[in-house]
Short mmCIF file of C-alpha atoms in Angstrom, two decimals:
data_model
loop_
_atom_site.label_atom_id
_atom_site.label_comp_id
_atom_site.label_asym_id
_atom_site.label_seq_id
_atom_site.Cartn_x
_atom_site.Cartn_y
_atom_site.Cartn_z
CA MET W 718 0.02 -0.02 0.02
CA ILE W 719 2.97 2.27 0.47
CA ALA W 720 3.54 2.20 -3.31
CA LEU W 721 0.00 3.22 -3.97
CA LYS W 722 0.24 6.15 -1.60
CA ALA W 723 3.51 7.18 -3.25
CA VAL W 724 1.99 7.05 -6.78
CA THR W 725 -1.05 9.07 -5.69
CA HIS W 726 1.06 11.63 -3.82
CA ASN W 727 3.34 12.13 -6.91
CA ALA W 728 0.35 12.61 -9.16
CA LEU W 729 -1.36 14.98 -6.86
CA THR W 730 1.89 16.98 -6.46
CA LEU W 731 2.21 17.26 -10.26
CA LEU W 732 -1.41 18.42 -10.64
CA TRP W 733 -0.87 21.03 -7.99
CA GLN W 734 2.27 22.35 -9.79
CA ILE W 735 0.44 22.38 -13.13
CA GLN W 736 -2.41 24.50 -11.58
CA SER W 737 0.02 26.86 -9.96
CA LEU W 738 1.91 27.40 -13.27
CA HIS W 739 -1.38 27.96 -15.05
CA GLU W 740 -2.51 30.57 -12.57
CA HIS W 741 0.83 32.39 -12.73
CA THR W 742 0.65 32.41 -16.58
CA ILE W 743 -2.84 33.75 -16.65
CA GLN W 744 -1.88 36.52 -14.27
CA THR W 745 1.01 37.34 -16.46
CA LEU W 746 -1.18 37.62 -19.51
CA LYS W 747 -3.53 39.94 -17.76
CA SER W 748 -0.84 42.19 -16.33
CA SER W 749 1.47 42.11 -19.37
CA PRO W 750 -0.53 41.82 -22.56
CA PRO W 751 1.46 40.48 -25.59
CA THR W 752 3.29 43.06 -27.65
CA PHE W 753 2.83 41.14 -30.88
CA SER W 754 -0.31 40.41 -32.82
CA PHE W 755 -1.63 37.22 -34.34
CA LEU W 756 -3.75 39.29 -36.70
CA SER W 757 -1.39 42.15 -37.46
CA PRO W 758 -0.84 43.28 -41.06
CA SER W 759 2.63 41.71 -40.96
CA VAL W 760 1.17 38.18 -40.70
CA PRO W 761 0.13 37.87 -44.36
CA GLU W 762 3.14 39.79 -45.81
CA ARG W 763 4.44 36.62 -47.44
CA TYR W 764 1.22 36.50 -49.45
CA SER W 765 0.21 38.76 -52.22
CA GLY W 766 -2.76 39.96 -54.24
CA SER W 767 -5.88 37.91 -53.60
CA ASP W 768 -4.24 36.15 -50.65
CA VAL W 769 -3.95 39.54 -48.84
CA ASP W 770 -7.57 40.36 -49.72
CA TRP W 771 -8.66 36.89 -48.32
CA PHE W 772 -6.90 37.63 -44.93
CA SER W 773 -8.52 41.10 -44.57
CA GLU W 774 -11.98 39.76 -45.42
CA ASN W 775 -12.00 36.59 -43.45
CA LEU W 776 -10.03 37.13 -40.34
CA ILE W 777 -12.17 37.91 -37.27
CA ALA W 778 -10.69 40.54 -35.07
CA THR W 779 -9.81 38.98 -31.67
CA ASN W 780 -8.02 40.23 -28.67
CA ASP W 781 -4.50 38.65 -28.72
CA ALA W 782 -4.54 38.06 -24.94
CA GLN W 783 -7.80 36.18 -25.23
CA ILE W 784 -6.36 33.88 -27.93
CA LEU W 785 -3.39 33.21 -25.80
CA GLN W 786 -5.63 32.46 -22.79
CA VAL W 787 -7.68 29.96 -24.80
CA LEU W 788 -4.48 28.20 -25.96
CA GLU W 789 -2.99 28.22 -22.43
CA VAL W 790 -6.13 26.77 -20.95
CA GLN W 791 -6.14 24.09 -23.61
CA SER W 792 -2.46 23.25 -22.80
CA THR W 793 -3.01 23.16 -19.14
CA PHE W 794 -6.03 20.96 -19.55
CA ALA W 795 -4.17 18.50 -21.80
CA ILE W 796 -1.12 18.36 -19.54
CA ALA W 797 -3.26 17.92 -16.38
CA PHE W 798 -5.33 15.16 -17.97
CA ALA W 799 -2.10 13.36 -19.01
CA ALA W 800 -0.79 13.63 -15.45
CA MET W 801 -3.99 12.32 -13.96
CA GLU W 802 -4.14 9.45 -16.55
CA PHE W 803 -0.58 8.53 -15.83
CA GLY W 804 -1.12 8.46 -12.10
CA LEU W 805 -4.24 6.35 -12.59
CA SER W 806 -2.35 3.94 -14.93
CA GLN W 807 0.41 3.59 -12.36
CA LEU W 808 -2.21 2.69 -9.63
CA ALA W 809 -3.60 0.08 -12.02
CA GLN W 810 -0.08 -1.27 -12.65
CA GLU W 811 0.62 -1.44 -8.81
CA ILE W 812 -2.57 -3.42 -8.36
CA LEU W 813 -1.37 -5.91 -11.02
CA ASN W 814 1.92 -6.22 -9.17
CA PHE W 815 0.33 -6.42 -5.74
CA GLU W 816 -2.06 -9.13 -6.80
CA LYS W 817 0.71 -10.99 -8.61
CA VAL W 818 -1.19 -10.97 -11.82
CA ASN W 819 0.99 -11.93 -14.83
CA LEU W 820 -0.23 -9.02 -16.95
CA GLU W 821 1.08 -5.57 -17.84
CA LEU W 822 -1.04 -2.52 -18.93
CA ARG W 823 -0.29 -3.08 -22.60
CA ASP W 824 -1.89 -6.59 -22.29
CA ILE W 825 -5.30 -4.95 -21.78
CA ASN W 826 -7.17 -4.23 -24.97
CA GLU W 827 -8.12 -0.75 -23.96
CA ASN W 828 -6.35 2.63 -23.45
CA GLY W 829 -6.02 5.31 -20.92
CA ILE W 830 -8.52 5.76 -18.19
CA LYS W 831 -10.79 3.09 -19.45
CA ARG W 832 -7.96 0.55 -19.30
CA ALA W 833 -7.13 1.63 -15.80
CA LYS W 834 -10.84 1.27 -14.93
CA THR W 835 -10.89 -2.37 -16.20
CA ILE W 836 -7.98 -3.28 -14.08
CA LEU W 837 -9.07 -1.46 -10.95
CA ARG W 838 -12.51 -3.01 -11.15
CA ARG W 839 -11.71 -6.62 -12.20
CA ILE W 840 -8.44 -6.98 -10.30
CA GLY W 841 -8.63 -4.37 -7.63
CA GLY W 842 -12.40 -5.02 -6.88
CA LEU W 843 -13.23 -1.25 -7.05
CA ASN W 844 -16.77 -0.08 -7.88
CA ASN W 845 -17.80 2.99 -5.88
CA CYS W 846 -15.34 5.43 -7.34
CA PHE W 847 -16.62 4.70 -10.78
CA LEU W 848 -20.14 5.80 -9.75
CA THR W 849 -19.10 9.24 -8.72
CA PRO W 850 -19.57 12.59 -10.40
CA GLU W 851 -15.82 12.88 -10.66
CA TRP W 852 -15.59 9.76 -12.91
CA SER W 853 -18.39 11.21 -15.15
CA LEU W 854 -16.22 14.31 -15.41
CA LEU W 855 -13.22 12.33 -16.42
CA LEU W 856 -15.13 10.71 -19.22
CA GLU W 857 -16.25 14.21 -20.29
CA CYS W 858 -12.64 15.36 -20.23
CA GLU W 859 -11.53 12.38 -22.24
CA ARG W 860 -13.86 13.46 -25.14
CA ILE W 861 -12.47 17.06 -24.94
CA ARG W 862 -8.91 15.85 -24.69
CA ASN W 863 -9.21 13.85 -27.89
CA VAL W 864 -10.18 17.02 -29.73
CA VAL W 865 -7.40 19.03 -28.14
CA MET W 866 -4.72 16.54 -28.67
CA HIS W 867 -5.71 14.81 -31.93
CA GLY W 868 -7.54 17.65 -33.60
CA GLY W 869 -5.30 20.55 -32.77
CA GLY W 870 -7.95 22.03 -30.42
CA LEU W 871 -10.33 22.44 -33.48
CA VAL W 872 -13.58 20.72 -34.23
CA GLU W 873 -15.48 20.65 -37.54
CA GLN W 874 -18.60 22.79 -37.42
CA GLY W 875 -21.93 20.89 -37.50
CA THR W 876 -20.49 17.43 -36.82
CA ASP W 877 -21.68 15.11 -34.05
CA ARG W 878 -18.55 15.81 -32.06
CA HIS W 879 -19.14 19.62 -32.32
CA ASN W 880 -22.72 19.24 -31.21
CA GLU W 881 -21.65 17.00 -28.35
CA LEU W 882 -18.97 19.44 -27.14
CA ALA W 883 -21.44 22.33 -27.43
CA LYS W 884 -23.60 20.75 -24.81
CA ILE W 885 -20.87 20.75 -22.13
CA PRO W 886 -21.11 23.59 -19.60
CA GLY W 887 -18.17 25.96 -19.80
CA VAL W 888 -16.91 24.77 -23.20
CA GLU W 889 -17.47 26.96 -26.15
CA THR W 890 -16.64 26.65 -29.92
CA ARG W 891 -15.26 29.89 -31.36
CA SER W 892 -14.70 30.84 -34.93
CA PHE W 893 -11.49 32.58 -35.89
CA SER W 894 -12.30 32.96 -39.59
CA LYS W 895 -15.49 33.85 -41.36
CA SER W 896 -15.02 31.10 -43.92
CA ALA W 897 -13.52 28.42 -41.65
CA ASP W 898 -15.54 25.32 -41.05
CA ARG W 899 -13.41 24.38 -38.03
CA LEU W 900 -13.96 25.94 -34.70
CA MET W 901 -11.62 26.53 -31.74
CA ILE W 902 -12.37 24.63 -28.48
CA ALA W 903 -12.46 27.23 -25.68
CA ILE W 904 -12.59 25.86 -22.13
CA SER W 905 -13.52 28.56 -19.62
CA PRO W 906 -11.16 29.09 -16.69
CA GLU W 907 -13.89 28.32 -14.27
CA ARG W 908 -14.56 24.94 -15.96
CA LEU W 909 -10.85 24.17 -16.07
CA LYS W 910 -10.80 24.61 -12.20
CA VAL W 911 -13.74 22.09 -11.97
CA TYR W 912 -11.77 19.59 -14.08
CA LEU W 913 -8.49 20.01 -12.21
CA LEU W 914 -10.33 19.49 -8.83
CA ALA W 915 -12.04 16.36 -10.29
CA PHE W 916 -8.69 14.88 -11.30
CA SER W 917 -7.25 15.24 -7.83
CA GLN W 918 -10.40 14.09 -6.08
CA PHE W 919 -10.82 10.92 -8.21
CA LEU W 920 -7.22 9.83 -7.57
CA VAL W 921 -7.91 10.19 -3.82
CA GLN W 922 -11.15 8.36 -4.11
CA VAL W 923 -9.37 5.39 -5.89
CA LEU W 924 -6.67 5.27 -3.21
CA THR W 925 -9.26 5.45 -0.39
CA GLU W 926 -11.37 2.63 -1.81
CA LEU W 927 -8.22 0.51 -2.40
CA GLU W 928 -7.17 1.02 1.26
CA MET W 929 -10.52 0.15 2.49
CA LYS W 930 -10.51 -3.05 0.32
CA HIS W 931 -7.20 -4.13 1.65
CA ALA W 932 -7.92 -3.25 5.21
CA HIS W 933 -10.84 -5.70 5.23
CA ALA W 934 -9.06 -8.39 3.21
#
């Protein structure tokens, strides 16, 4: 059980550090706005003629600090999810080791948090933690993470994935071009805090349930 506590502690520490860095970066953006511009006239200088006209007609004027904040929140979210997922996977691997099961994570025909769930339920005997609001939030985050990591933070307008993400509180899809059919995923800072808290709380819930299981074993 010492190894389980160590894994959880390391993951929680990393999540706290990620959140602290995020808060510092956001404060820096607010106090020292960027001196460059994503949408300045210098951006399309390498183009000519109709290309320049296209830029002037299609770019939607957006505050540069707001763009940076959207990208920063996306980055923080993706890094924090990866830290939580890694910690959860380590807990699953420790259970395999503890129970002396001749399997490794890669032997399970699933990925990420769902693979960890399979191990923690079938081998570790956990159940309650997967009935919590935190687990539901993790599944929600997994859907968002897939767009951020595999779609460049963009989603095609009008698709099922776009409609699904549009229903999530605190998650918006923003256009950055009048003619673009792909929208930027914008997670509100408030929603990010909800997700970061859920990551930490779920890891603690898993550890607590594991300790209770082994205490009564």
